[in-house]
Amino acid sequence: MVSLPTAVVIGAGGGIGGAFVAALRNTGRYGRIHAFARTPPTSFSSVFGGQINVTNEESIAAAAMTVGSPVDLVLIATGMLHEGGRMPEKALRELDANTLARIFEVNTIGPALALKHFSPLLPKDRRAMIGVISARVGSISDNRSGGWFGYRASKAALNMIVKSAAIEIARSRPEAVCVALHPGTVDTRLSLPFQHGVAPDRLFSPERAARQLLDVIDGLKPIDTGKVFGWDGEEIQP
Ligand SMILES: NC(=O)c1ccc[n+]([C@@H]2O[C@H](COP(=O)([O-])OP(=O)(O)OC[C@H]3O[C@@H](n4cnc5c(N)ncnc54)[C@H](OP(=O)(O)O)[C@@H]3O)[C@@H](O)[C@H]2O)c1
């Protein structure tokens, strides 16, 4: 009997991560969907809730052990832009070492450690996907307005982590695709303070964002591995 594929969503407590879990479930394509969040989601039918704090490597390693292999799809949808009322920097004078370290810890190091522990679970003999949610503002060539130093830099560094991971994964898993993804502006806690001025048709619901990104992922090929793609399927230059 051929078993249905397994998917993993890390950051399932967030707007986009939660919508990923629901969208994957709706496809009916996955036999098991492992949904990880800092507060473990409730398990039901094909969805298995578990705990990951991406700033705690032990929690990531333990979660990967519970999942086992093979895993056909890994989505990493964790991230932060503001925390505890501290908003992104508008100017150099606002830079703060602890805030910069924290945003790199969550946005760059956390997903890197998730790649470390979950990429070995990908099958070697068939297509497998890793999608890491990044952001267009992590593109250095696309930076025209400055500001948001920590967030921009943490996502640019994340894109580099994804690129190096993709090169390594391709050596043992030639059919695998590992990419960074920009979801567009999505109506979640993260974007809430910055939604003014966004045209209503450009503020996506988490459900729409998740569907769009899953469509993009579906269309990717091994030649695309290591790149950054937007919600519309267009490649974003570094
Ligand atoms: N919304 C947008 O417009 C937009 C645009 C571009 C890129 N993005 C990216 O999309 C991704 C998802 O964000 P979102 O919009 O869905 O925001 P969100 O609703 O705030 O979700 C963020 C998620 O990250 C999780 N998280 C934060 N720190 C964590 C940690 N240490 N360990 C584990 N999980 C942690 C949060 O967990 P808790 O639920 O436990 O707090 C939450 O699940 C982020 O990478 C963000 O940068 C979003």
XYZ file of C-alpha atoms and ligand atoms in Angstrom:
286
model
C 0.000 0.000 0.000
C 1.386 3.449 -0.937
C 1.149 5.840 2.020
C 0.149 9.475 1.543
C 2.873 12.142 1.845
C 3.828 13.799 5.126
C 4.033 17.577 5.627
C 5.570 19.647 8.433
C 4.596 23.230 9.252
C 6.779 25.130 11.731
C 5.152 28.312 13.029
C 1.666 26.832 12.854
C 0.433 29.247 15.549
C 0.920 32.225 13.240
C -1.404 33.704 10.645
C 0.301 32.233 7.590
C 1.469 29.046 9.323
C -2.028 28.288 10.610
C -3.456 28.899 7.136
C -0.844 26.529 5.677
C -2.041 23.741 7.967
C -5.692 24.317 6.980
C -4.861 24.561 3.268
C -2.760 21.388 3.316
C -5.541 19.574 5.121
C -8.072 20.769 2.539
C -6.018 19.338 -0.319
C -6.484 15.841 1.103
C -3.041 15.046 -0.334
C -1.280 14.504 2.984
C -1.635 11.514 5.264
C 0.043 13.335 8.152
C 0.487 17.044 8.765
C 2.763 17.901 11.708
C 1.899 21.367 13.000
C 4.561 22.871 15.281
C 4.217 26.056 17.305
C 5.521 27.491 20.559
C 2.163 26.509 22.080
C 1.393 23.091 20.558
C -1.726 23.160 18.345
C -4.483 20.664 19.109
C -4.209 17.407 17.194
C -7.193 16.329 15.099
C -7.682 13.803 12.294
C -4.543 14.010 10.084
C -3.054 16.995 11.971
C -0.539 16.272 14.750
C 0.300 19.184 17.028
C 3.758 19.557 18.547
C 6.014 22.101 20.234
C 8.901 24.017 18.639
C 10.496 27.219 19.803
C 12.951 28.047 17.021
C 15.236 29.790 19.513
C 15.658 26.466 21.349
C 17.544 23.924 19.213
C 16.653 21.058 21.540
C 12.966 21.607 20.841
C 13.641 21.488 17.080
C 15.737 18.321 17.346
C 13.137 16.611 19.549
C 10.338 17.555 17.136
C 12.236 16.182 14.133
C 12.716 12.910 16.044
C 8.981 12.589 16.665
C 8.209 13.115 12.968
C 10.746 10.660 11.533
C 11.271 10.230 7.794
C 10.304 10.601 5.017
C 8.895 14.131 5.023
C 7.761 15.379 1.611
C 7.065 19.017 2.433
C 8.529 21.310 5.108
C 7.152 24.830 5.531
C 8.897 27.199 7.948
C 6.573 30.115 8.700
C 8.072 31.556 11.878
C 9.298 35.116 12.101
C 9.050 38.458 13.852
C 9.053 42.108 12.806
C 8.175 43.765 16.114
C 8.065 42.452 19.671
C 6.931 43.850 22.989
C 5.950 47.180 21.435
C 9.418 47.672 19.910
C 8.908 48.688 16.279
C 11.399 48.253 13.379
C 14.170 50.866 13.215
C 13.532 53.882 10.969
C 17.076 55.277 11.277
C 20.601 54.226 12.300
C 20.292 56.106 15.587
C 17.584 53.635 16.654
C 19.813 50.558 16.307
C 20.040 48.501 19.471
C 22.375 45.525 19.799
C 19.978 43.362 21.814
C 17.080 43.997 19.418
C 19.272 43.192 16.412
C 20.508 39.995 18.044
C 16.946 38.955 18.910
C 15.611 39.440 15.381
C 18.506 37.439 13.929
C 17.915 34.753 16.551
C 14.267 34.350 15.503
C 14.339 35.164 11.760
C 17.691 33.732 10.657
C 19.182 31.316 13.197
C 15.857 29.667 14.062
C 14.959 28.686 10.488
C 18.609 27.678 9.875
C 18.423 25.213 12.772
C 15.072 23.948 11.499
C 16.750 23.268 8.118
C 19.565 21.469 9.954
C 17.198 19.060 11.705
C 14.424 18.624 9.140
C 16.302 18.437 5.803
C 17.764 14.988 6.666
C 14.158 13.722 6.781
C 13.524 14.468 3.076
C 13.319 11.387 0.843
C 16.320 10.827 -1.451
C 14.482 9.166 -4.314
C 11.619 11.536 -5.125
C 10.450 15.113 -5.187
C 10.508 16.920 -1.840
C 10.022 20.561 -0.952
C 11.183 23.014 1.686
C 9.620 26.491 1.700
C 10.995 29.056 4.142
C 8.978 32.232 4.534
C 11.244 35.190 3.988
C 10.256 38.684 2.779
C 10.807 40.864 -0.279
C 12.407 43.501 1.959
C 15.294 41.058 2.418
C 16.291 41.759 -1.188
C 19.337 44.063 -1.181
C 18.800 45.173 -4.791
C 15.138 45.981 -4.077
C 15.891 48.193 -1.037
C 14.913 51.698 -2.114
C 13.636 53.195 1.137
C 16.099 52.029 3.807
C 15.051 51.502 7.429
C 13.923 48.230 9.004
C 17.628 47.399 9.445
C 17.225 44.308 11.590
C 14.283 42.766 9.729
C 15.758 43.411 6.279
C 19.192 42.090 7.267
C 17.795 39.028 9.065
C 15.793 38.076 5.956
C 18.722 38.747 3.578
C 20.825 36.442 5.755
C 17.993 33.902 5.805
C 17.979 33.890 1.990
C 21.707 33.072 2.050
C 21.118 30.234 4.531
C 18.432 28.840 2.205
C 20.805 29.065 -0.778
C 23.625 27.183 0.986
C 21.188 24.607 2.352
C 19.757 24.085 -1.138
C 23.221 23.418 -2.593
C 23.978 20.868 0.125
C 20.575 19.167 -0.044
C 20.858 18.798 -3.851
C 23.984 16.640 -3.455
C 22.027 13.807 -1.822
C 18.504 14.709 -2.981
C 18.620 15.800 -6.628
C 14.844 16.120 -6.892
C 14.470 18.322 -3.812
C 13.610 22.011 -3.964
C 14.502 24.348 -1.081
C 13.403 27.964 -1.539
C 12.637 31.192 0.290
C 9.175 32.661 -0.267
C 7.668 36.138 -0.013
C 3.957 35.927 0.905
C 2.983 39.502 -0.030
C 1.447 41.754 2.603
C -0.744 39.481 4.674
C -3.301 40.429 7.305
C -1.595 38.958 10.396
C -0.353 40.156 13.793
C 3.050 40.802 12.236
C 1.811 43.290 9.604
C -0.979 44.869 11.689
C 0.861 48.127 12.544
C 1.889 48.599 8.887
C -1.307 47.917 6.950
C -2.334 51.549 6.420
C -1.698 52.587 2.842
C -1.832 49.020 1.567
C -4.461 48.776 -1.192
C -7.227 46.402 -0.060
C -6.620 44.079 -3.005
C -2.930 43.875 -1.985
C -3.621 42.946 1.638
C -4.058 39.199 1.424
C -5.950 37.100 3.916
C -3.739 34.392 5.446
C -5.888 31.801 3.652
C -5.269 33.416 0.264
C -1.554 33.860 0.996
C -1.197 30.198 1.949
C -3.021 29.028 -1.191
C -0.926 31.287 -3.408
C 2.360 30.095 -1.907
C 1.330 26.426 -2.146
C 0.536 27.018 -5.842
C 3.996 28.573 -6.324
C 5.630 25.609 -4.571
C 3.685 23.152 -6.714
C 5.120 24.726 -9.858
C 8.793 24.717 -8.786
C 11.429 22.393 -10.232
C 14.872 21.302 -8.957
C 16.474 24.017 -11.126
C 14.669 26.571 -8.919
C 16.278 25.387 -5.702
C 18.027 28.023 -3.574
C 16.094 30.947 -5.056
C 13.578 33.414 -3.608
C 10.066 33.521 -5.070
C 7.181 35.898 -4.532
C 3.520 34.991 -4.034
C 2.974 35.572 -7.773
C 5.596 32.985 -8.736
C 8.113 35.631 -9.860
C 11.735 35.177 -8.772
C 12.997 37.933 -6.444
C 16.615 38.957 -7.018
C 18.922 38.981 -3.965
N 2.353 39.269 7.240
C 3.064 39.822 6.270
O 2.643 40.812 5.647
C 4.397 39.250 5.890
C 5.093 39.826 4.807
C 6.333 39.315 4.457
C 6.857 38.237 5.152
N 6.159 37.704 6.207
C 6.764 36.575 6.921
O 5.811 35.547 7.071
C 6.173 34.734 8.205
C 4.932 34.450 9.030
O 4.486 35.653 9.614
P 2.935 35.981 9.838
O 2.601 37.115 8.960
O 2.136 34.722 9.766
O 2.992 36.567 11.315
P 2.449 35.991 12.713
O 1.008 35.704 12.616
O 2.927 36.952 13.729
O 3.221 34.611 12.838
C 4.577 34.545 13.197
C 4.846 33.183 13.726
O 6.212 33.094 14.139
C 6.217 32.417 15.360
N 7.374 32.666 16.163
C 7.908 33.846 16.537
N 8.962 33.609 17.306
C 9.078 32.262 17.421
C 9.950 31.372 18.085
N 10.963 31.806 18.816
N 9.752 30.020 17.958
C 8.722 29.552 17.263
N 7.861 30.327 16.612
C 8.043 31.670 16.701
C 4.978 32.911 16.094
O 4.689 32.023 17.135
P 3.587 32.323 18.254
O 2.282 32.015 17.565
O 3.949 31.387 19.336
O 3.753 33.785 18.627
C 3.992 32.832 14.951
O 3.525 31.525 14.806
C 7.280 35.501 8.936
O 8.516 34.934 8.591
C 7.192 36.896 8.341
O 8.436 37.556 8.385
C 4.944 38.181 6.590
